[in-house]
mmCIF file of C-alpha atoms and ligand atoms in Angstrom:
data_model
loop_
_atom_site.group_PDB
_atom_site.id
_atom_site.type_symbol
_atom_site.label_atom_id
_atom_site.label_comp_id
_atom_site.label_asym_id
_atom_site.label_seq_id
_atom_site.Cartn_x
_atom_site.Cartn_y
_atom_site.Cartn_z
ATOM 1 C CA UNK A 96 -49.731 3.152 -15.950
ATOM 2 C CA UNK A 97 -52.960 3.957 -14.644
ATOM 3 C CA UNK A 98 -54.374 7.615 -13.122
ATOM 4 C CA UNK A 99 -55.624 7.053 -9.863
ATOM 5 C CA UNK A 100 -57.224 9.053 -7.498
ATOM 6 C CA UNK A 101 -56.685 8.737 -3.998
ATOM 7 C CA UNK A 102 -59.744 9.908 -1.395
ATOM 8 C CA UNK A 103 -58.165 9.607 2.657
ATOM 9 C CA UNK A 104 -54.702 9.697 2.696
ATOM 10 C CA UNK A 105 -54.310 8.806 7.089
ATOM 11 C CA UNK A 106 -52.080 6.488 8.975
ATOM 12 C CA UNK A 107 -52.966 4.046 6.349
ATOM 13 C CA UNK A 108 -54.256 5.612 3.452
ATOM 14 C CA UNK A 109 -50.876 8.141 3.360
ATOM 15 C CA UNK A 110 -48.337 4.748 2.560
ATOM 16 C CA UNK A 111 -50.770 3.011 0.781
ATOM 17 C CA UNK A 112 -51.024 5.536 -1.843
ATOM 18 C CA UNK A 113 -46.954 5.662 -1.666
ATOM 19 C CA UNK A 114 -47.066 2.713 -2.651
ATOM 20 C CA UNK A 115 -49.163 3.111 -5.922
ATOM 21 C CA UNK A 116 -46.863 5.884 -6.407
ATOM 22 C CA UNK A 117 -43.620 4.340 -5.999
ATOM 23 C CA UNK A 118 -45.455 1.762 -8.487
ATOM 24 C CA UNK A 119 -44.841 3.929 -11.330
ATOM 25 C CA UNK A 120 -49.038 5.379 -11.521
ATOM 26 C CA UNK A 121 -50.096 8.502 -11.960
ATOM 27 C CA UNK A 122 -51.619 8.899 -8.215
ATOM 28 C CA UNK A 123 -54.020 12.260 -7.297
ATOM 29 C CA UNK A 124 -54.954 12.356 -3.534
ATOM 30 C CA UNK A 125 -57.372 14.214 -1.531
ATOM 31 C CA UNK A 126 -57.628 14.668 2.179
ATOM 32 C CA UNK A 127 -59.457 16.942 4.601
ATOM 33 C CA UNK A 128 -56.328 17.359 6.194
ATOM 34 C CA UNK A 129 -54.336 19.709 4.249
ATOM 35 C CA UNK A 130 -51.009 18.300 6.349
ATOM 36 C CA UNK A 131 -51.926 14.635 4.772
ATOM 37 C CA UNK A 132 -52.115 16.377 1.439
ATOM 38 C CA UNK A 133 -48.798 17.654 1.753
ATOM 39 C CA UNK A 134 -47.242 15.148 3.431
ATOM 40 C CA UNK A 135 -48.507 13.003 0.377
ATOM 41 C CA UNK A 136 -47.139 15.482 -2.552
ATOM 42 C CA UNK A 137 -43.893 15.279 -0.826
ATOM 43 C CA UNK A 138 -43.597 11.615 -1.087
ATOM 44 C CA UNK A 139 -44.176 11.816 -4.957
ATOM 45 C CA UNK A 140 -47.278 12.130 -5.330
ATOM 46 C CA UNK A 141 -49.393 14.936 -6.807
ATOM 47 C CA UNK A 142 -51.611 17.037 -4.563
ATOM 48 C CA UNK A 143 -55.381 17.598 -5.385
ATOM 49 C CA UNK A 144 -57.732 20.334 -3.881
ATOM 50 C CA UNK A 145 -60.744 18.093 -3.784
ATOM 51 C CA UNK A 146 -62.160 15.054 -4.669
ATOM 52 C CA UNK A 147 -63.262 16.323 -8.178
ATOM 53 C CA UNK A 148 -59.626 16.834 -8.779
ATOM 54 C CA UNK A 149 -58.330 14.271 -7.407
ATOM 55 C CA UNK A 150 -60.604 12.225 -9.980
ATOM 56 C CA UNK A 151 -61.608 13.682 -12.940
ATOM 57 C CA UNK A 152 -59.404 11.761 -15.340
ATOM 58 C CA UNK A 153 -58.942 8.878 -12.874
ATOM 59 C CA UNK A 154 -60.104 5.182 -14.344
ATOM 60 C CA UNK A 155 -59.230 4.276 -10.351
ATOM 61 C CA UNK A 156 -60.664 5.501 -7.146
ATOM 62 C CA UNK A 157 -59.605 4.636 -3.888
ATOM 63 C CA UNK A 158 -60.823 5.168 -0.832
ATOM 64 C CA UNK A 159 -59.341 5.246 2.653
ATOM 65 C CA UNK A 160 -61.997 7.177 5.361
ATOM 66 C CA UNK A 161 -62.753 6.791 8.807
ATOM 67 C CA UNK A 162 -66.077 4.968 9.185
ATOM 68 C CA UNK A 163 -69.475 4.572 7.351
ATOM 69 C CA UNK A 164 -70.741 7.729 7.384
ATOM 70 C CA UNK A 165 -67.942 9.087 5.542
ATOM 71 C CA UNK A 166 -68.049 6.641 2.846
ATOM 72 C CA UNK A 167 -71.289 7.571 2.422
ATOM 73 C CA UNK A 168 -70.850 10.971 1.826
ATOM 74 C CA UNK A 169 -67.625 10.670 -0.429
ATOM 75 C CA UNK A 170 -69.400 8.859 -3.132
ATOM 76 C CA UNK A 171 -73.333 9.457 -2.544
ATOM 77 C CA UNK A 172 -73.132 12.836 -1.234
ATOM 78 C CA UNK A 173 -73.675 16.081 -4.130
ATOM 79 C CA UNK A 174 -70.187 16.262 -6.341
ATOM 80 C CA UNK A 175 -69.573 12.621 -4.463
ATOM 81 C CA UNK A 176 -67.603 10.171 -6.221
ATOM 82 C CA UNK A 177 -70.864 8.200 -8.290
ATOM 83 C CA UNK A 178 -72.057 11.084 -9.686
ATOM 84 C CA UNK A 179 -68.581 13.073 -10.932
ATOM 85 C CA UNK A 180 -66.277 10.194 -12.104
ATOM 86 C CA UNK A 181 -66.500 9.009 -15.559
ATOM 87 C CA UNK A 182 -68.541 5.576 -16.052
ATOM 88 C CA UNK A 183 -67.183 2.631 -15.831
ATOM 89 C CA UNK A 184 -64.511 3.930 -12.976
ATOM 90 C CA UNK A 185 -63.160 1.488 -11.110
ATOM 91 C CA UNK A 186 -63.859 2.302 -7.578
ATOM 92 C CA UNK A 187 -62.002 0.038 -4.523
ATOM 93 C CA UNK A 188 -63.164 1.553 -0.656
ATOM 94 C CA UNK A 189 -60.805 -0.034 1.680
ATOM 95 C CA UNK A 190 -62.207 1.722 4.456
ATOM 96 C CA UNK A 191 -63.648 -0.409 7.676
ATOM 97 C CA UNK A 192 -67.872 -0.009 7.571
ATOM 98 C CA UNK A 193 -70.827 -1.980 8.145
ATOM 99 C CA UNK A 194 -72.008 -4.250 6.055
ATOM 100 C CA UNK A 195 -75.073 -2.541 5.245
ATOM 101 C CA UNK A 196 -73.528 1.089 3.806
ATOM 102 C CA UNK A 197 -70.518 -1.347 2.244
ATOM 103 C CA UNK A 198 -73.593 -2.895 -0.373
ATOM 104 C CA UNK A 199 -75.548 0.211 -0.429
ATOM 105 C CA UNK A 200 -72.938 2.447 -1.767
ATOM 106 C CA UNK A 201 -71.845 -0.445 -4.439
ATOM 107 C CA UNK A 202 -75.126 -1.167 -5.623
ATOM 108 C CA UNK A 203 -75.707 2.623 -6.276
ATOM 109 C CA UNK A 204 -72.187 3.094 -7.965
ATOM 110 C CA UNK A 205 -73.063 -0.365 -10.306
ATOM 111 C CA UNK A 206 -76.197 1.310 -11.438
ATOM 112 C CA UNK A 207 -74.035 4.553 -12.435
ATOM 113 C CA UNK A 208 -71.922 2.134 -14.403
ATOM 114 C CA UNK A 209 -68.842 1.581 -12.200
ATOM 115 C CA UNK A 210 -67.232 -1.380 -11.076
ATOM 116 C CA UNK A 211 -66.706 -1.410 -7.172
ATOM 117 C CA UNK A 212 -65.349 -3.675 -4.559
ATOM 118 C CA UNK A 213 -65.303 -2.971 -0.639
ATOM 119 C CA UNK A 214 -61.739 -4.174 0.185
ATOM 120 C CA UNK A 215 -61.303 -3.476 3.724
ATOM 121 C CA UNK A 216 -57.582 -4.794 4.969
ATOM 122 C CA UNK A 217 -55.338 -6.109 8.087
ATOM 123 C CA UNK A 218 -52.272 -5.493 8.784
ATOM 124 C CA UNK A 219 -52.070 -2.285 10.282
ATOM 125 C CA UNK A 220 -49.657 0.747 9.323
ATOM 126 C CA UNK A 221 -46.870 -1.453 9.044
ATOM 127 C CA UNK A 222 -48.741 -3.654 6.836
ATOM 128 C CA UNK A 223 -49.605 -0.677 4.470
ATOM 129 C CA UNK A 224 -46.335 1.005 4.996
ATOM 130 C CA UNK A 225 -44.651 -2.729 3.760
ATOM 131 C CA UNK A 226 -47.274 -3.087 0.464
ATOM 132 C CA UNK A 227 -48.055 -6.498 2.567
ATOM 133 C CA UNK A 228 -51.705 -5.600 3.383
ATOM 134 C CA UNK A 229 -54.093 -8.578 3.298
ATOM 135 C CA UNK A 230 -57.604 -7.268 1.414
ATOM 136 C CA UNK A 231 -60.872 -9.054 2.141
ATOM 137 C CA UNK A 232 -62.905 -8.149 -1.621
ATOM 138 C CA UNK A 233 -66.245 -8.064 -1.893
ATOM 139 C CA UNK A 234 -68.460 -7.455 -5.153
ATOM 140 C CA UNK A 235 -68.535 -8.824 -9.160
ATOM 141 C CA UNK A 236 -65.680 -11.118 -10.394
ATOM 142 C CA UNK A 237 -65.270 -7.964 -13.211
ATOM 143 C CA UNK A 238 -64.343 -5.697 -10.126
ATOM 144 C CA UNK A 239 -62.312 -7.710 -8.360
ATOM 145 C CA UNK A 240 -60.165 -8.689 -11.578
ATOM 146 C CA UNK A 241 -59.643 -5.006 -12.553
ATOM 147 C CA UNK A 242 -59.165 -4.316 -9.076
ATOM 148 C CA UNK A 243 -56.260 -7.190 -7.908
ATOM 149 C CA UNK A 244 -53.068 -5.560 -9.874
ATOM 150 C CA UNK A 245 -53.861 -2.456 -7.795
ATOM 151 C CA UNK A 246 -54.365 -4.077 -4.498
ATOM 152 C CA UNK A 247 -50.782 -6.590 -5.503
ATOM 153 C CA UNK A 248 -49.001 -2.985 -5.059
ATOM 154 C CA UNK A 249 -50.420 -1.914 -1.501
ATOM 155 C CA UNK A 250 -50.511 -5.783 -0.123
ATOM 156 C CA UNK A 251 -49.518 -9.650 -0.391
ATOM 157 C CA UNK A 252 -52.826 -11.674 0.207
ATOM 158 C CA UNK A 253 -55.924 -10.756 -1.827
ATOM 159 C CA UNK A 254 -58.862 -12.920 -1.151
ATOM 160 C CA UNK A 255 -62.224 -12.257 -2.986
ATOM 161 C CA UNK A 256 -64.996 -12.957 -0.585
ATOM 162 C CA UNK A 257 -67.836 -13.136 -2.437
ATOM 163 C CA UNK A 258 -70.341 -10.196 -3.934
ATOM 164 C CA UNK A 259 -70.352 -6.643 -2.263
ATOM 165 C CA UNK A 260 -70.196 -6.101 1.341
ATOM 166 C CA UNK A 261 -68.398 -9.674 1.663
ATOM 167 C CA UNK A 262 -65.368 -8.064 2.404
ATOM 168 C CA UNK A 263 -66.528 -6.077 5.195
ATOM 169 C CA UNK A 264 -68.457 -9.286 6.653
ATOM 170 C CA UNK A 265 -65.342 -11.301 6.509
ATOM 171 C CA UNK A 266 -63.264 -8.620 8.425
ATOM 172 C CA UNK A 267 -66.275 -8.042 10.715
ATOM 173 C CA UNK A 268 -66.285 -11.787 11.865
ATOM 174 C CA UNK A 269 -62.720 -12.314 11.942
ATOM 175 C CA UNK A 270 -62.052 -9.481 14.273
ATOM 176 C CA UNK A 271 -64.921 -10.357 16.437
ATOM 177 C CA UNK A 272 -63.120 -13.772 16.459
ATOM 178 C CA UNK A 273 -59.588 -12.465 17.386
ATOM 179 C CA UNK A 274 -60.973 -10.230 20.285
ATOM 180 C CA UNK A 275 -62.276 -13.246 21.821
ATOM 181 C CA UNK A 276 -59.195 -15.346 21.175
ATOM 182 C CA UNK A 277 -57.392 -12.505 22.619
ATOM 183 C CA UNK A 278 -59.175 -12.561 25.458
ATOM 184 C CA UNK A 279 -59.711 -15.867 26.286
ATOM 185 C CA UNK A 280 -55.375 -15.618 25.973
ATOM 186 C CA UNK A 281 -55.056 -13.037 27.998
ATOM 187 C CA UNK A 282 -57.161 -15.215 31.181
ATOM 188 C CA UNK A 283 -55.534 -18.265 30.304
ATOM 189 C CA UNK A 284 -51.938 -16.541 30.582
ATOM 190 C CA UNK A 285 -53.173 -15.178 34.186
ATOM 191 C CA UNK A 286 -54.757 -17.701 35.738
ATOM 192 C CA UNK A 287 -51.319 -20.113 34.875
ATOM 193 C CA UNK A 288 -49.284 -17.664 36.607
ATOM 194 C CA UNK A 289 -51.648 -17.098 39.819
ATOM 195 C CA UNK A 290 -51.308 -21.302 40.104
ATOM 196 C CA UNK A 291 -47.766 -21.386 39.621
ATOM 197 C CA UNK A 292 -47.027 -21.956 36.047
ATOM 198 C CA UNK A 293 -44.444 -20.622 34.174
ATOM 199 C CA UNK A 294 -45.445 -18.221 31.675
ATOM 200 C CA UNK A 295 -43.257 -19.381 29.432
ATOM 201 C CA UNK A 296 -43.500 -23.291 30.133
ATOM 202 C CA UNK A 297 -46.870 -22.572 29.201
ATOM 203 C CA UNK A 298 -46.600 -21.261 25.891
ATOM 204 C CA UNK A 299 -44.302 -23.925 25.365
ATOM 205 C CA UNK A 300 -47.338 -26.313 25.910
ATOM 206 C CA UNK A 301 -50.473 -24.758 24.753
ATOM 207 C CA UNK A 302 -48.643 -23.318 21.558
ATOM 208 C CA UNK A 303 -48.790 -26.504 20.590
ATOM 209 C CA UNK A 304 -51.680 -27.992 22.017
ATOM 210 C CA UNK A 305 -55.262 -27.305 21.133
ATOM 211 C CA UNK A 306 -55.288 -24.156 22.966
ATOM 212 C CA UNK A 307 -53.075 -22.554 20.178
ATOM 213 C CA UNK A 308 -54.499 -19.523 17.880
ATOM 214 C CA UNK A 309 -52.690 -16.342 16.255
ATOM 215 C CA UNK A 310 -53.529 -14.509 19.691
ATOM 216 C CA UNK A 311 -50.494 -16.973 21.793
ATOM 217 C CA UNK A 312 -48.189 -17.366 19.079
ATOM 218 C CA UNK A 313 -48.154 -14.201 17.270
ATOM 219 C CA UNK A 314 -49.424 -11.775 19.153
ATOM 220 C CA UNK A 315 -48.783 -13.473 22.720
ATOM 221 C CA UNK A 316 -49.862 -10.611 25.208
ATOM 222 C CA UNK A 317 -47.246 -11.648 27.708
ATOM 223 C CA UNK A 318 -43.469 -10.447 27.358
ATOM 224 C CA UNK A 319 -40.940 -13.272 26.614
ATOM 225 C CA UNK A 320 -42.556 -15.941 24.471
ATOM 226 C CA UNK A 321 -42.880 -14.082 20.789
ATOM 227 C CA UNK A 322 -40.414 -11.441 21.161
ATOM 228 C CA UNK A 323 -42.006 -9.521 18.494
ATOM 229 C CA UNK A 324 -45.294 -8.912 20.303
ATOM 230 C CA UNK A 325 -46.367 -5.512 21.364
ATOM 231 C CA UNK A 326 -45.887 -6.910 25.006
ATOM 232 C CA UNK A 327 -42.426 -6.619 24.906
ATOM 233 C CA UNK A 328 -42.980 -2.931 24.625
ATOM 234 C CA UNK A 329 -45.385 -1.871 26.869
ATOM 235 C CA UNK A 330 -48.080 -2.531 24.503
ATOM 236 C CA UNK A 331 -47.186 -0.064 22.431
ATOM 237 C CA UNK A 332 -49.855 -0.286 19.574
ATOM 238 C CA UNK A 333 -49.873 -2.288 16.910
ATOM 239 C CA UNK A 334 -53.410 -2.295 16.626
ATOM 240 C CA UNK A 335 -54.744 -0.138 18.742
ATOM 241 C CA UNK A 336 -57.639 -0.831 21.267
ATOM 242 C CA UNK A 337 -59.699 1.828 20.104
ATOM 243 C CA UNK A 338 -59.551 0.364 16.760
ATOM 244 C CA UNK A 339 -60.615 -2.934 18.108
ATOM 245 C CA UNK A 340 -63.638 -1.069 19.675
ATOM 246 C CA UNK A 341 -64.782 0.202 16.558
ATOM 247 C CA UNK A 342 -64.554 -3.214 14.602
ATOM 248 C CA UNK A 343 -66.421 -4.610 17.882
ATOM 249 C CA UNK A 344 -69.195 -2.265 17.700
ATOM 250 C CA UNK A 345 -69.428 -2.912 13.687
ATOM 251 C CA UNK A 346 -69.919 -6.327 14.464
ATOM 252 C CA UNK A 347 -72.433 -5.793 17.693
ATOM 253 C CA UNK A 348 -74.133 -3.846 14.687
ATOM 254 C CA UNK A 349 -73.459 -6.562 12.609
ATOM 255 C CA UNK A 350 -75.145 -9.007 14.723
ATOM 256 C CA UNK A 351 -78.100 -7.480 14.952
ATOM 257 C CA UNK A 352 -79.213 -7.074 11.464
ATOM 258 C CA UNK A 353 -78.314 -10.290 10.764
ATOM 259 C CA UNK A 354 -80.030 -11.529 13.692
ATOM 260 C CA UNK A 355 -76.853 -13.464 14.723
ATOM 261 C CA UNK A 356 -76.464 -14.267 18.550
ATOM 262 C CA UNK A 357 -72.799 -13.612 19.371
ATOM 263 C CA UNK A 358 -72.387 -13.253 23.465
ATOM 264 C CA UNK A 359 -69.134 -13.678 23.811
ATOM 265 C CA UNK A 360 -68.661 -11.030 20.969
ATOM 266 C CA UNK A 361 -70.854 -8.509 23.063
ATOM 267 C CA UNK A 362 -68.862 -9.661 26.069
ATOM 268 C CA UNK A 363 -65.524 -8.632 24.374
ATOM 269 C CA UNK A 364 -66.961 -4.928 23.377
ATOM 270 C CA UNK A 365 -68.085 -4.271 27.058
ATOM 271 C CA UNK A 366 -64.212 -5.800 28.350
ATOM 272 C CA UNK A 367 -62.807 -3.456 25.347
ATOM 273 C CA UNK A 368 -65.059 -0.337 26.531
ATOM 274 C CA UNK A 369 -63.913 -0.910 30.344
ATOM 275 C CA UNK A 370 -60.353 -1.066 29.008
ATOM 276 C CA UNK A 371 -60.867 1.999 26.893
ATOM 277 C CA UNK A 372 -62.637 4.411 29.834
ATOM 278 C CA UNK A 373 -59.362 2.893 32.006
ATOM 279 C CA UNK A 374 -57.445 5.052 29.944
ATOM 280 C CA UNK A 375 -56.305 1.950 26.945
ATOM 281 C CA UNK A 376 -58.060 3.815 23.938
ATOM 282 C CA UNK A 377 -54.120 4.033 22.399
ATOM 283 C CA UNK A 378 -52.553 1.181 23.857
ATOM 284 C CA UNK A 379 -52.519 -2.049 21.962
ATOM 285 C CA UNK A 380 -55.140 -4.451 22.481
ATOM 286 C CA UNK A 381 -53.373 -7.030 24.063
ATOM 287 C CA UNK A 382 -52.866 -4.865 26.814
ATOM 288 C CA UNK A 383 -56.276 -5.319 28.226
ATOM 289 C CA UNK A 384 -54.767 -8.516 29.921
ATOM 290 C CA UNK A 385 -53.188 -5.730 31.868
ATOM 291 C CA UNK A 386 -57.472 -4.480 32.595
ATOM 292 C CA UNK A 387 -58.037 -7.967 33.302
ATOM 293 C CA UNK A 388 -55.025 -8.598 35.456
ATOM 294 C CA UNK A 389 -56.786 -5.851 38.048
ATOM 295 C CA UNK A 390 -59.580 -7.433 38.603
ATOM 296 C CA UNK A 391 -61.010 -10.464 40.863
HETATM 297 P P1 NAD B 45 -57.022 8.092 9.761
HETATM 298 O O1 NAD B 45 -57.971 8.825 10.630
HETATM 299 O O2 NAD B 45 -55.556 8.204 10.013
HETATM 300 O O3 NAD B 45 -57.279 8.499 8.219
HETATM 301 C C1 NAD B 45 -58.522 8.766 7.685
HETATM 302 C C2 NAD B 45 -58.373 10.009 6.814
HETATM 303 O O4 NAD B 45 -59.594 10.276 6.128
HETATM 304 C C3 NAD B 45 -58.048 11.271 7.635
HETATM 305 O O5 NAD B 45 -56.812 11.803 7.186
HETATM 306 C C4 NAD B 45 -59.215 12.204 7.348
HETATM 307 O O6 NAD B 45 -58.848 13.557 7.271
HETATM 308 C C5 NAD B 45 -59.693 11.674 6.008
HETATM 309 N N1 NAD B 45 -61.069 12.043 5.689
HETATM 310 C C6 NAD B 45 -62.172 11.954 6.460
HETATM 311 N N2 NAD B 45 -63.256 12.379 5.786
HETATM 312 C C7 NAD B 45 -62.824 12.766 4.558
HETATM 313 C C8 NAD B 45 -63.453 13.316 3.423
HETATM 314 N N3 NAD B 45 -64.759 13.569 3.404
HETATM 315 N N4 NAD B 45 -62.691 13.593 2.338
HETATM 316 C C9 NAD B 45 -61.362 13.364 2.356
HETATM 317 N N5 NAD B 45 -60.700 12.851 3.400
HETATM 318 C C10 NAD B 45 -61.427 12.563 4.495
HETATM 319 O O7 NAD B 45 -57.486 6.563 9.821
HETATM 320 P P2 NAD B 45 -56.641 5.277 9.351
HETATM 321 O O8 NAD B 45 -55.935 4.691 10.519
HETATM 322 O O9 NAD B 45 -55.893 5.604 8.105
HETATM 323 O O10 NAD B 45 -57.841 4.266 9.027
HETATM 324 C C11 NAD B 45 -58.574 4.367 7.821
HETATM 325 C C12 NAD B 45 -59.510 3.173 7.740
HETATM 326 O O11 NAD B 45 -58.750 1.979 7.773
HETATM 327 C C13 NAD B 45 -60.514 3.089 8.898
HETATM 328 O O12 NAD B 45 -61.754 2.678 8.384
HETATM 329 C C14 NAD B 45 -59.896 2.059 9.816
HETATM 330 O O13 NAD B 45 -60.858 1.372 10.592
HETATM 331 C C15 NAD B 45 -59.222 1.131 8.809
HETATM 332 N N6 NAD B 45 -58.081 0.362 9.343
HETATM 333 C C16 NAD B 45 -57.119 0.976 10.083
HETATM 334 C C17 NAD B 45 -56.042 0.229 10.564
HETATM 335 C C18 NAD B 45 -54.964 0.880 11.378
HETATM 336 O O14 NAD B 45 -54.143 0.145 11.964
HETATM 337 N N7 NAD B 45 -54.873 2.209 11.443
HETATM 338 C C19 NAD B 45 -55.966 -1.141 10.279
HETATM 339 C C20 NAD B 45 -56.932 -1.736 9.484
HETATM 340 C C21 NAD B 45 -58.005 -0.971 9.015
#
């Protein structure tokens, strides 16, 4: 059993550090919010005042923060991560970031002598809740070996990428990808009920025609056809729109340093901003076909 320490333990950093616990390791977290903390030491695990004690005798480091900037300053900043664990500490951020920040931070921590991967994930809360995460790896084949019987615990499919900050461009472009699909579902499912077709008769046919994709039979952001969708429940979230925003703007960002032309990409952040100033930060984003639905 290994000692971990655990750095952001939120909506999806709290049960995926249950998870290492219920594993049988030796699990140390850390968060800003004291309530996360506690929340965490009831579950089993053991409660740390900051990150150097969350760490000290860890051999892995995980990572679970809001954005970029954060990252950053959890392993670059003074008494951040790089400098204070041992070398040769296994570090995994699973945290969704640019690109850019992603392969900073891991070249820095290689040339302290650690081993890190950015492993950013989908499947939500229930996904990390369920230990059925999928985690997109980036960085060395040594990292990602140490790294996989750790991320077996918190998920189910764990795909190496390619070297650091692969993992963050794979999430980045699939994301931008499912906005659009979602989308371009969300006008199709309109415009075949405003000429008379069944919403359901067309599932039936584009489901299984080339219009299909993960967005219609999934995630279908009409009630009826996939009875698990978030449609059939208000579009409750999910995965929340605001969330989609953020990955949007990562890859708006994303495209630009990489001097990538992706219009319908920007066209799906300025839909998703609309939807969010309309009041759908929390709602799930397949509700913006109700955003679209208002308009002519
Ligand atoms: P969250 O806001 O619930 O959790 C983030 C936690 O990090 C908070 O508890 C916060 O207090 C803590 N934190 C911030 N700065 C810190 C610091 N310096 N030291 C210690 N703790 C600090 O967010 P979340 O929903 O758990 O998301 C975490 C990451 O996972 C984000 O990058 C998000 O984009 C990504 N993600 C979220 C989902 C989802 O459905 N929620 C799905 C996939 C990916």
């Amino acid at each position: 059993m290994a000692n971990i320490g655990f750095i952001g333990l939120g909506n999806m950093g709290g049960p995926m550090a249950d998870n290492l616990v219920k594993a049988g390791h030796d699990v140390k977290g850390f968060d800003l919010s004291a309530d996360s903390v506690t929340r965490f030491a009831g579950a089993g695990g053991t409660a740390a005042d900051n990150v150097l004690a969350a760490v000290s005798d860890a051999q892995v480091v995980v990572t679970m923060l809001p954005a970029g900037k954060h990252v950053r300053e959890v392993y670059t900043g003074d008494d951040g991560l790089i400098s204070v664990c041992r070398p040769g500490t296994l570090m995994i951020d699973s945290s969704t970031i640019d690109v850019e920040t992603a392969r900073d931070v891991i070249a820095m921590a290689d040339t302290a002598g650690h081993h890190m991967l950015d492993a950013p994930v989908s499947g939500g809360t229930t996904g990390a809740a369920a230990g059925t995460l999928t985690f997109m790896c980036g960085g060395s084949d040594a990292a990602f070996t140490g790294a996989k019987p750790f991320l077996e615990i918190m998920g189910k499919n764990i795909v190496h990428a390619g070297g650091a900050g692969n993992g963050q461009a794979a999430k980045v472009c699939n994301n931008m990808l499912l906005a659009i699909s979602m989308i371009g579902t969300c006008e199709a499912f309109l415009m075949a009920e405003r000429l008379g077709l069944d919403a359901q008769r067309f599932f039936d046919i584009s489901s299984t025609a080339s219009g299909q994709c993960w967005s219609m039979t999934t995630y279908c952001p009409v009630p009826g056809p996939v009875p698990t969708s978030p449609a059939n429940r208000d579009y409750q979230p999910g995965f929340a729109t605001a969330m989609m925003y953020k990955d949007l703007d990562l890859a708006k960002g994303a495209a630009e340093s990489s001097k990538t032309w992706t219009p319908m990409g920007a066209r799906a952040l300025e839909l998703y901003k609309e939807f969010m100033a309309a009041g759908g930060a929390d709602a799930d984003f397949s509700g913006i076909i109700k955003h679209l639905a208002g308009k002519k």
